[in-house]
XYZ file of C-alpha atoms in Angstrom:
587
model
C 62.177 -48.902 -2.565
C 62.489 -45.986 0.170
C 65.867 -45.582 -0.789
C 65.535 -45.407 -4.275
C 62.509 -42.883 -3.436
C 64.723 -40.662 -1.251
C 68.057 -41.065 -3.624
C 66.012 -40.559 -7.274
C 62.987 -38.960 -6.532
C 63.812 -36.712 -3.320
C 63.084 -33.389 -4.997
C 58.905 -34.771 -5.192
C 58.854 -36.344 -2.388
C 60.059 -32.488 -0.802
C 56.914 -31.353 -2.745
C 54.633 -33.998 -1.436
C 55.120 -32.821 1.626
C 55.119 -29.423 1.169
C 51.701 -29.648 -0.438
C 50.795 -32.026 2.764
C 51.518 -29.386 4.981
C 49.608 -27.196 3.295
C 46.465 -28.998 2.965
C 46.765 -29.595 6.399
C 47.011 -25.679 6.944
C 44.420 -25.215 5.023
C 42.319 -27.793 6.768
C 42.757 -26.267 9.937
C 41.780 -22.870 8.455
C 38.957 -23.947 7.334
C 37.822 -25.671 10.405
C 38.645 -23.086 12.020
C 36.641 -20.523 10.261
C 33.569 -23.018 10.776
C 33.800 -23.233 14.387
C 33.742 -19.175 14.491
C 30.668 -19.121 11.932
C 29.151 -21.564 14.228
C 30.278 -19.326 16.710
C 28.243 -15.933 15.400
C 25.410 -18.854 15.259
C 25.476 -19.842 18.515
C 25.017 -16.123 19.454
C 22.425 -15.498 16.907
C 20.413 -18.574 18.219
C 20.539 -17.379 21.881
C 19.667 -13.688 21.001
C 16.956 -14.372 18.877
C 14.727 -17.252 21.236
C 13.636 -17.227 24.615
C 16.292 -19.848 25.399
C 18.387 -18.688 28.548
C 22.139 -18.796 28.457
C 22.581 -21.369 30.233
C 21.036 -23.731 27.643
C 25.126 -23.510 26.544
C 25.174 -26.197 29.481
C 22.710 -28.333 28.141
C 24.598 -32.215 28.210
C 22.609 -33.005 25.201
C 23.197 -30.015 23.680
C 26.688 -30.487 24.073
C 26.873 -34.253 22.568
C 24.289 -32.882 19.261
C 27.071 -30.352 18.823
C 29.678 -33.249 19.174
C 28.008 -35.413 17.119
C 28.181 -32.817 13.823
C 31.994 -31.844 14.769
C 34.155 -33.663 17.477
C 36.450 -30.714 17.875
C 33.755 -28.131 17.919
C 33.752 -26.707 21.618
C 30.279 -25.062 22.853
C 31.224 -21.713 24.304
C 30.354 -21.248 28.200
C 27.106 -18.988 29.121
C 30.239 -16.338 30.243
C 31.905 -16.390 27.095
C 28.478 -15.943 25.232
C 27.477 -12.684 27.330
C 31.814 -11.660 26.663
C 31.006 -11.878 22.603
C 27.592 -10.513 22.888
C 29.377 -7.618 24.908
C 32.090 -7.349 22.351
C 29.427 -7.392 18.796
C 27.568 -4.731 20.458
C 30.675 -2.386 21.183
C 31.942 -2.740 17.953
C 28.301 -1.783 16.510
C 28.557 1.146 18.700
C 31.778 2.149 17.522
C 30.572 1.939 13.699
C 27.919 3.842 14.350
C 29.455 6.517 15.889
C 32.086 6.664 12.747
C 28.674 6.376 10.969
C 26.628 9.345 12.472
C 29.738 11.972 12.955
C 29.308 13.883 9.688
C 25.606 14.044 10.429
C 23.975 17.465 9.784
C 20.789 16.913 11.549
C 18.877 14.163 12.505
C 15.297 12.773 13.614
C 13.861 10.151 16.230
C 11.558 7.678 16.780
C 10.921 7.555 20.606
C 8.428 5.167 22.142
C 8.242 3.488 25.482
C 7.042 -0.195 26.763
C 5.611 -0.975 30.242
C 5.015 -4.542 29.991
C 2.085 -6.398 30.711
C 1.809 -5.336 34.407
C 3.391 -2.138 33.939
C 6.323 -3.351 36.312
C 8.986 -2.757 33.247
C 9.614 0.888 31.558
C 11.607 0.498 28.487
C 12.625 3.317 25.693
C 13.717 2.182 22.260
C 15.255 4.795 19.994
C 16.200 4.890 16.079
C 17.666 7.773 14.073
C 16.701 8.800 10.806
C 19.142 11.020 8.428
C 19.887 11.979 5.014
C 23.061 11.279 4.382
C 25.788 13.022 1.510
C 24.227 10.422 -1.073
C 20.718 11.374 -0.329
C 19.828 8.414 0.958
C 17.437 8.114 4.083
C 19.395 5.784 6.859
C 17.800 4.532 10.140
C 19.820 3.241 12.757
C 18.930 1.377 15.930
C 20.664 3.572 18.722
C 19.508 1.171 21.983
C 16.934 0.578 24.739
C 16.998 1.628 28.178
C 15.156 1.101 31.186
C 14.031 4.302 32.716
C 13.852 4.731 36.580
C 10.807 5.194 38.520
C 8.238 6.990 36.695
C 8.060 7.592 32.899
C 7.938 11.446 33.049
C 9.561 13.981 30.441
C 12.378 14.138 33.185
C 13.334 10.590 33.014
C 12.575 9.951 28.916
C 14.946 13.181 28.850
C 17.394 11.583 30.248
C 17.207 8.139 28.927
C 17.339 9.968 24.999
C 20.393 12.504 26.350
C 22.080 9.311 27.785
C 21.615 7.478 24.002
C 23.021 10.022 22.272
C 26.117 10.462 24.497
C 26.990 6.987 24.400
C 26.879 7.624 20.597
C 29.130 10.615 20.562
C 26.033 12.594 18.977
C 25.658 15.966 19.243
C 22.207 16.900 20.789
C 21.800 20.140 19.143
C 21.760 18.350 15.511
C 18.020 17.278 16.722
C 15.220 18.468 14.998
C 12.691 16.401 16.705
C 10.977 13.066 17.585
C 8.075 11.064 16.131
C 5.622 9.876 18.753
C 2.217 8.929 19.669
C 0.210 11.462 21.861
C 1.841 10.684 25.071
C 2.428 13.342 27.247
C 5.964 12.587 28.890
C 7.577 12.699 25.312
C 5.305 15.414 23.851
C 6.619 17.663 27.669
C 10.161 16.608 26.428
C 10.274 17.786 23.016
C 8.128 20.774 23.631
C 10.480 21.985 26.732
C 13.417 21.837 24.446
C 11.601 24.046 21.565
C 11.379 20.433 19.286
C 9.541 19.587 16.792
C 7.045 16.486 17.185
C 5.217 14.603 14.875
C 2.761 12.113 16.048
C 2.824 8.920 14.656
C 0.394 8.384 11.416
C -0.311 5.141 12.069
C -1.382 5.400 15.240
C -3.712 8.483 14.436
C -5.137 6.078 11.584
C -5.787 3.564 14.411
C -7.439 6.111 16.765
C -9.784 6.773 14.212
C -10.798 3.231 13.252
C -11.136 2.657 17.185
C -14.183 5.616 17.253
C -15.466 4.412 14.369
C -15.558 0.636 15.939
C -16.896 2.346 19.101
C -20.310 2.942 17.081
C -23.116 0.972 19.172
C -24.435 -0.812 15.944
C -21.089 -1.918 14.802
C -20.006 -2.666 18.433
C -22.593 -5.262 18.518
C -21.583 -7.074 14.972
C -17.823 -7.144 16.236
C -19.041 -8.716 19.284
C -19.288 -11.702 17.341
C -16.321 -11.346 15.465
C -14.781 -11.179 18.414
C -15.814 -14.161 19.623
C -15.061 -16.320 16.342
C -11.616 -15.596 16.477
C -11.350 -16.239 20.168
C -12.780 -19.731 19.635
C -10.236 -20.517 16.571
C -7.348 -19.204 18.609
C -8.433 -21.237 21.532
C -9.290 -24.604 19.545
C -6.353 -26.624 16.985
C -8.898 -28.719 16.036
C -11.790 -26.099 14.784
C -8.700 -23.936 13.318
C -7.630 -26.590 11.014
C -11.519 -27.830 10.189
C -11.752 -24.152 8.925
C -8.667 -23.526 7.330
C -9.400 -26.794 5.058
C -12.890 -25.395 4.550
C -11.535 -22.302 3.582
C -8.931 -24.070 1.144
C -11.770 -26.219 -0.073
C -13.786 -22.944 -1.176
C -10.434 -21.679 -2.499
C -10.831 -18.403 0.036
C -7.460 -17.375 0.666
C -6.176 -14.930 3.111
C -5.916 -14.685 6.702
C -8.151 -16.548 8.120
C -10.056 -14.464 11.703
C -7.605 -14.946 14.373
C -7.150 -12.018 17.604
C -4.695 -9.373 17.061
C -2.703 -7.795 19.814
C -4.831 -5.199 21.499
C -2.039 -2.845 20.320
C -1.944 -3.746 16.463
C -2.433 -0.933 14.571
C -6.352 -0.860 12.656
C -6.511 -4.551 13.850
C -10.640 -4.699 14.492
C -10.885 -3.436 10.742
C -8.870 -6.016 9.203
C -9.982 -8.507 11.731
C -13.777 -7.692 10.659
C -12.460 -8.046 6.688
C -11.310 -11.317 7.865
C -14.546 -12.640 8.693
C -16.313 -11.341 5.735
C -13.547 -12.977 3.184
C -14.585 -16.327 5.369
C -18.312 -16.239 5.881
C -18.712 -18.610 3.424
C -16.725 -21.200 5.662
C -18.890 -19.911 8.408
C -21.864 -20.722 6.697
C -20.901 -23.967 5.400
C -19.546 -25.388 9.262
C -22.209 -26.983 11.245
C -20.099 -25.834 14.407
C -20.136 -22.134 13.081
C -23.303 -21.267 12.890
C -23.531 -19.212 16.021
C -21.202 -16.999 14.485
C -23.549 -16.564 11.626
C -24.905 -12.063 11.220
C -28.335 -11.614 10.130
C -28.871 -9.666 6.814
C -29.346 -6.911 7.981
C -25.828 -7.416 10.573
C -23.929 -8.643 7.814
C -25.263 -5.245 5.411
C -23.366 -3.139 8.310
C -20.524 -5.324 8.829
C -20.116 -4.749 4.916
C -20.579 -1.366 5.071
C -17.863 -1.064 7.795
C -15.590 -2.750 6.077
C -16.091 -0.685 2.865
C -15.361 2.417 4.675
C -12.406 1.519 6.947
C -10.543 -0.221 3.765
C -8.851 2.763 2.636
C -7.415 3.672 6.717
C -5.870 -0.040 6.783
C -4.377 0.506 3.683
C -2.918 3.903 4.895
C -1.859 2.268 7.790
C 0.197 -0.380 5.870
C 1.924 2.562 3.903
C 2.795 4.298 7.034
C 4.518 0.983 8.786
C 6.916 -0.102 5.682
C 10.381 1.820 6.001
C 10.941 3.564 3.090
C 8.358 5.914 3.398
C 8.302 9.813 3.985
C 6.373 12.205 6.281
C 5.910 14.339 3.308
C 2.956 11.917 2.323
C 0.579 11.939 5.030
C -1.049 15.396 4.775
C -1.833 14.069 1.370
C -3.375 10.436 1.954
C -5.746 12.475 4.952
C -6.713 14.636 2.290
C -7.304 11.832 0.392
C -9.326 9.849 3.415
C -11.157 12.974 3.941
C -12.261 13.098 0.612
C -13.087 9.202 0.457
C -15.330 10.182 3.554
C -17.219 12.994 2.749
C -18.667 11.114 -0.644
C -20.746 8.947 2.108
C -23.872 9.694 2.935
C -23.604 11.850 5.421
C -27.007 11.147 7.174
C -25.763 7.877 8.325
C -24.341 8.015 12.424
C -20.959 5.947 11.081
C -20.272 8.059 8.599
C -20.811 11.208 10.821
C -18.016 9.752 13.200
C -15.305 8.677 10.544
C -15.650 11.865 8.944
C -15.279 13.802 11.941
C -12.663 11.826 13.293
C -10.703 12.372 9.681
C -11.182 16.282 9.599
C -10.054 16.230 13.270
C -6.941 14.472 12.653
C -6.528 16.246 9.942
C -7.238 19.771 11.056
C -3.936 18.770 13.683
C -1.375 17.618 10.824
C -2.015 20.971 9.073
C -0.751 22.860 12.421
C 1.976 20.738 12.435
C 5.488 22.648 11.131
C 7.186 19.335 10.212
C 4.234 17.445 7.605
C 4.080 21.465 6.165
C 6.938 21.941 5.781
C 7.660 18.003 4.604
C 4.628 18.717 1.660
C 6.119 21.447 0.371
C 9.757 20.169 -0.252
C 8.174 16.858 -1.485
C 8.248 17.877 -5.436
C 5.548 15.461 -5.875
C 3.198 17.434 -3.700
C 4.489 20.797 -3.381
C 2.034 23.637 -4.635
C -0.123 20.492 -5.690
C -3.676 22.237 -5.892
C -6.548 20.306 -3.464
C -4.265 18.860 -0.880
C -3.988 21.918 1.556
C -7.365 21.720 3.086
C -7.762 25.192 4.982
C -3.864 26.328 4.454
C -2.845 28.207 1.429
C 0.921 27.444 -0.184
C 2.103 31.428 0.767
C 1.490 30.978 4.553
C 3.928 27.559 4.415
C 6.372 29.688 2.499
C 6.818 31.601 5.466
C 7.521 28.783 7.395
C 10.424 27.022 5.047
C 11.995 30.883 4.730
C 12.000 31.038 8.162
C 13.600 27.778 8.808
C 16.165 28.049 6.047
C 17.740 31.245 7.451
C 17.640 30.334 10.990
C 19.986 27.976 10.094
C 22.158 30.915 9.048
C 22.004 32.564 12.254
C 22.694 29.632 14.858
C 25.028 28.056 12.200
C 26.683 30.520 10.807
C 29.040 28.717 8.268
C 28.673 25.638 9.424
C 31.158 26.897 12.408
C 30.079 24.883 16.236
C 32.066 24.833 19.208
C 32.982 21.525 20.830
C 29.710 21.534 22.241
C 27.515 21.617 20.017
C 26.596 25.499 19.923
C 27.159 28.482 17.293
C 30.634 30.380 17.768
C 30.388 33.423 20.206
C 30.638 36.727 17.953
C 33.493 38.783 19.025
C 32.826 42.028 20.824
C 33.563 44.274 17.641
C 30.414 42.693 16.523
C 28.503 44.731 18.860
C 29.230 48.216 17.025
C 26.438 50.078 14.871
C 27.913 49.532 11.556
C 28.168 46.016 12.372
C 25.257 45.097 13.218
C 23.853 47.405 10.003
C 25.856 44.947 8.078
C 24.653 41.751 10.031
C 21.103 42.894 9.420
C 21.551 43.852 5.231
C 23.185 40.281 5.395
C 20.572 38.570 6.847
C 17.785 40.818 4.652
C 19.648 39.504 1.729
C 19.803 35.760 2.633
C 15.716 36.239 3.025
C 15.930 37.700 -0.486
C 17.920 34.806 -1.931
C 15.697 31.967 -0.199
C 12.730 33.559 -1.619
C 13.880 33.755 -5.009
C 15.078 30.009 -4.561
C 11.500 29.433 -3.334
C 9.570 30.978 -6.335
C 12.348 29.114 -8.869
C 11.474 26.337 -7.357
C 7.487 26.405 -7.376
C 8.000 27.553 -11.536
C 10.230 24.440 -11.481
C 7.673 21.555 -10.135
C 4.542 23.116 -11.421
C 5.977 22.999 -15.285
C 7.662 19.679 -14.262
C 6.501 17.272 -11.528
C 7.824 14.171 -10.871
C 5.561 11.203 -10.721
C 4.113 10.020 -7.355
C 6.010 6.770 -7.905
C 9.293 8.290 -8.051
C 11.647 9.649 -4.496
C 11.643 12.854 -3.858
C 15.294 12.128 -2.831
C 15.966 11.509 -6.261
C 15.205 15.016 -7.280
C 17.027 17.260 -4.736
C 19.975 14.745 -5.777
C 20.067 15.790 -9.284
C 18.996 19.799 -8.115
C 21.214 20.073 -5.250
C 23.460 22.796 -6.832
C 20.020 24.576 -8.622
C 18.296 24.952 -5.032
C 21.239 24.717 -2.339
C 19.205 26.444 0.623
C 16.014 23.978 -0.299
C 17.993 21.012 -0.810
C 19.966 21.255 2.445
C 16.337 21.777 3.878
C 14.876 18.696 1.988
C 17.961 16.811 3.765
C 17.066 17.636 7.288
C 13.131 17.293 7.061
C 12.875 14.445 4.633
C 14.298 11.800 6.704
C 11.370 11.611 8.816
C 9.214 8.606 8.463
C 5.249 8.822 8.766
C 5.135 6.109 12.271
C 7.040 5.012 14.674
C 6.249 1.100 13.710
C 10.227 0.276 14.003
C 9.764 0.804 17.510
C 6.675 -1.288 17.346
C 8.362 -3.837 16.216
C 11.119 -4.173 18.278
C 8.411 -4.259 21.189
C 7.246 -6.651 19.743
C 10.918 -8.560 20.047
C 11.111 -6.996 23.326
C 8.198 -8.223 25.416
C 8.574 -11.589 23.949
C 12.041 -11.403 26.360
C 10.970 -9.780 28.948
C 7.488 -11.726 29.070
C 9.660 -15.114 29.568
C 10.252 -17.187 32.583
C 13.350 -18.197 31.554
C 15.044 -14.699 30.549
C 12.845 -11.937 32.612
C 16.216 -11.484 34.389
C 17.638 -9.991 32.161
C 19.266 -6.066 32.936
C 18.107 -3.760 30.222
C 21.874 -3.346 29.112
C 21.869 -7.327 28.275
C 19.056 -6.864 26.506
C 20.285 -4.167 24.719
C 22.832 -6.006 23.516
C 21.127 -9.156 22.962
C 18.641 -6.635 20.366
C 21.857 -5.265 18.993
C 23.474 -8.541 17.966
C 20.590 -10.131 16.651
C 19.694 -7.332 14.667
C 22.775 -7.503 13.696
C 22.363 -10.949 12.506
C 19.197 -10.584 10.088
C 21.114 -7.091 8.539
C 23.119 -9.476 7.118
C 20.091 -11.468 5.595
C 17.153 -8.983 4.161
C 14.945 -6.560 5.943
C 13.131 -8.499 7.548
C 12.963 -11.987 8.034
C 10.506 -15.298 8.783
C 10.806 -17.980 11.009
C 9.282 -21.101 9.179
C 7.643 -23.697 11.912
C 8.031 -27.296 11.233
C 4.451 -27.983 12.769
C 1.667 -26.112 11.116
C -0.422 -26.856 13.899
C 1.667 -26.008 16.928
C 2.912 -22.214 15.847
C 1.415 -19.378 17.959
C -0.572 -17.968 15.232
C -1.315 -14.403 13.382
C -4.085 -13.926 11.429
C -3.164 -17.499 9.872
C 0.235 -16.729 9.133
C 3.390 -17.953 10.716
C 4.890 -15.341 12.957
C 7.234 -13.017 11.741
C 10.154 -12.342 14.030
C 9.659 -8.186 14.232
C 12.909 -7.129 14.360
C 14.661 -4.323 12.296
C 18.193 -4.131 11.209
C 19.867 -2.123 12.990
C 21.089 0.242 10.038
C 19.081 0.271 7.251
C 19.428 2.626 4.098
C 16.264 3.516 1.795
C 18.267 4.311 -1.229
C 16.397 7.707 -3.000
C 15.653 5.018 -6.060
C 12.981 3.467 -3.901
C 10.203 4.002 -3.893
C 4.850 18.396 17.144
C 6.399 20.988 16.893
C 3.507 23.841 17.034
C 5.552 26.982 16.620
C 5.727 28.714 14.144
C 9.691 30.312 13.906
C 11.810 27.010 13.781
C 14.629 27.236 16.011
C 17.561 24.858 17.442
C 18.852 24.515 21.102
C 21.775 24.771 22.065
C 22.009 22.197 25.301
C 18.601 19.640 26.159
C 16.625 21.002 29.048
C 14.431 19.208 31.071
């Protein structure tokens, strides 16, 4: 038989065993692309729990892994900390490639001191418009500062970021930020614009307003409901089944982190969506308002609704800065229709005309408005400014960028070409200053085109503004290149937030507190990393209902951000006056 195989039928059995070889090839290859997607797992896993490195150790671990793949071999707690070394160098490289062409760019700048204020960290993201007109945000790192959390040392941890990014300081227009002074001393010594952070003024304002004595007393008990539900399994799940049994749905009242945004407003909503679970609990009754309580708790509720909703609009991503001066004028207006007589009302509407009296001094949401085609020269939105005053400001701005950027021309560092000493003679500078008189000529006329242009044709609210300087780039050049340096700015710094959120959650850990900032730098790079490749955001499902560290009722959402995120244009403090660009960061 094997000879007449080998004699007749040699020329198959060559192909037999050519396609053997091949499966067996092919085998490998695919086994071996499993182990390296089990691999990126492995890293994913470690960099996005509270399980230490070691854990790679673990003997049982080791024989669960066995048990799915004999040949798969756990990587060491070194080799782990190698390939989390090598994702994040590889993101950095990427995203230097990425932000080299930028023109100019914006920040979000926010610092965390931990629980005991023994830990200073400084997360930083970049916002830009890139060629497309598309608004991009990129995670650029965390640092630990040294010593003290002045302007000096947040100087240097931002100048630090952006070298290790090969980006060029002077392309900075600013930062967003909440009213702290170190960052505010930064950006101000360096002639930057600043924009605090909407969301947190929105919160400010709900805090006064829960700071009234008679309301302070209702949230007392609140307060304490959702303390007892977070504190008891049992009396969480008896009211979640009376809840589902009334078919209430939402939330149910559970604490917030003393630093969620609006959080005693939609905690006191909460309660009100579930007093008829209250009512109906023997247990609950203590928790129960009088009429009279429950009119004022209603009332509270009814007129903080609109700030938590304008605090949700400010957190998602694809937002711009170009809509807050309209939702406070909006707010303000909500406000004022209250009866002014009553104390609450008094203090919201204050605190709204307040906040809002400081946006309209603020260069960056003017000058946002009025390239936003959807609000600029809109009548009833400028409070106490008039549209001719913030025409000053965008003429201004548009033709400094003709005098420190002459042609687009830098040096290697960053700053506008030297003029050459035949510069200095009277008939040049005559000509410099008819050539500058007629560049304020030409934005002007590009400025009244434009206002003829909107207020005959607006786009809707729903649309991107984005979308319209794409299609009139080559109609308005001087106010399109303006819309692309001002209208990447977001209206809050809640990417930040959220990657505190990520943040504390490591540091806060026995097991990983350990940890060098530049580990967990990386560590947030890869596993941002990871969920880029998934959606935007994304939820960890718990297998036990009842043993999940709760949220309002909700399973908790792992708050991290991709790293680089694009708001396609299809989706939908600086307080002086002459904008102007530095050459080099001062401290």
């Amino acid at each position: 038989m094997i000879s007449h195989i080998n004699s007749c039928h040699s020329e198959e059995l060559k192909n037999m065993e050519k396609q053997k070889k091949s499966k067996n090839v092919m085998s490998f290859n695919n086994r071996k692309e499993e182990h390296a997607e089990a691999d990126r797992n492995l890293v994913l896993a470690i960099c996005t729990s509270t399980v230490p490195f070691r854990f790679a150790k673990n003997q049982y671990f080791i024989k669960f892994c066995g048990s799915l793949d004999k040949q798969y071999e756990v990587m060491s707690p070194d080799k782990l900390r190698r390939r989390i070394h090598e994702n994040s160098k590889l993101y950095i490289q990427k995203t230097k490639s990425d932000l080299e062409n930028v023109e100019r760019f914006f920040l979000t700048v926010d610092g965390w001191d931990g629980k005991f204020e023994n830990v200073n960290l400084y997360a930083i993201f970049v916002y830009y418009i890139d060629e497309k007109f598309e608004q991009k945000k990129v995670f650029l790192g965390i640092r630990h500062v040294a010593g003290k959390a002045t302007s000096v040392n947040v100087g240097n941890v931002v100048t630090d970021v952006l070298e290790d990014y090969g980006v060029d300081s002077s392309k900075l227009i600013g930062a967003i930020c909440d009213a702290g002074s170190n960052l505010r001393s930064f950006l101000n010594k360096n002639m930057l614009y600043h924009l605090h952070c909407a969301a947190h003024v929105l919160a400010l304002i709900l805090k006064e307003v829960s700071e009234v004595p008679s309301v302070t007393l209702i949230l007392k008990k609140v307060y304490s409901l959702a303390s007892h539900l977070s504190r008891s399994k049992v009396d969480r799940s008896i009211f979640r089944q009376r809840s589902t049994a009334l078919k209430t749905f939402g939330p149910i009242p559970l604490p917030f982190s003393p630093t969620r945004w609006g959080g005693c407003a939609i905690l006191a909503a909460s309660f009100l969506n579930h007093y008829q679970s209250i009512f109906s609990l023997s247990k609950f009754q203590e928790y129960l308002l009088s009429e009279e309580e429950k009119v004022k708790l209603e009332y509270f509720v009814e007129l903080t609704s609109p700030f938590v909703d304008a605090v949700s609009e400010a957190e998602k991503d694809n937002n711009f800065c170009s809509e807050i001066i309209p939702q406070f004028a909006n707010l303000l207006e909500f406000v004022s229709s209250h009866n002014q007589m009553k104390h609450i009302v008094r203090v919201i509407t204050n605190e709204t005309q307040k906040r809002f009296d400081a946006y309209m001094s603020n260069d960056i949401a003017l000058i946002s408005t009025f390239i936003d085609p959807r609000f600029g020269y809109f009548d009833g939105i400028m409070h106490n400014r008039k549209w001719q005053e913030i025409e000053e400001t965008v003429i201004d701005y548009c033709d400094s960028l003709k005098i420190l950027n002459s042609n687009g021309s830098l040096n290697s560092d960053g700053s506008p070409q030297k003029r050459s000493k035949v510069s200095q003679s009277g008939l040049s500078r005559f000509m410099e200053a008819k050539s500058l008189s007629s560049s304020m000529d030409d934005t002007k006329a590009e400025v009244v085109a434009y206002e003829a242009y909107i207020r005959k044709s607006r786009p809707p609210y729903s649309s991107s503004p984005l979308d319209f300087w794409k299609c009139n780039e080559f109609q308005f050049p001087k106010l399109a290149r303006l819309a692309r340096h001002i209208l990447c700015v977001p209206q809050s710094s809640a990417a930040v937030e959220r990657l505190f959120s990520r943040c504390g959650e490591i540091v806060s850990s026995s097991r990983r507190n350990r940890l060098s900032s530049q580990t967990m730098h990386e560590i947030l790079i890869n596993a941002s990393l990871g969920i880029l490749k998934e959606k935007e955001t994304e939820y960890i499902e718990c297998d036990d209902d009842d043993d999940e560290t709760e949220q309002n009722g909700e399973q908790i959402k792992l708050d991290l951000l991709p790293l680089c995120t694009c708001n396609p244009s299809n989706d939908s403090r600086r307080s002086r006056s002459t904008p102007t660009r530095r050459r080099s960061i001062q401290y």
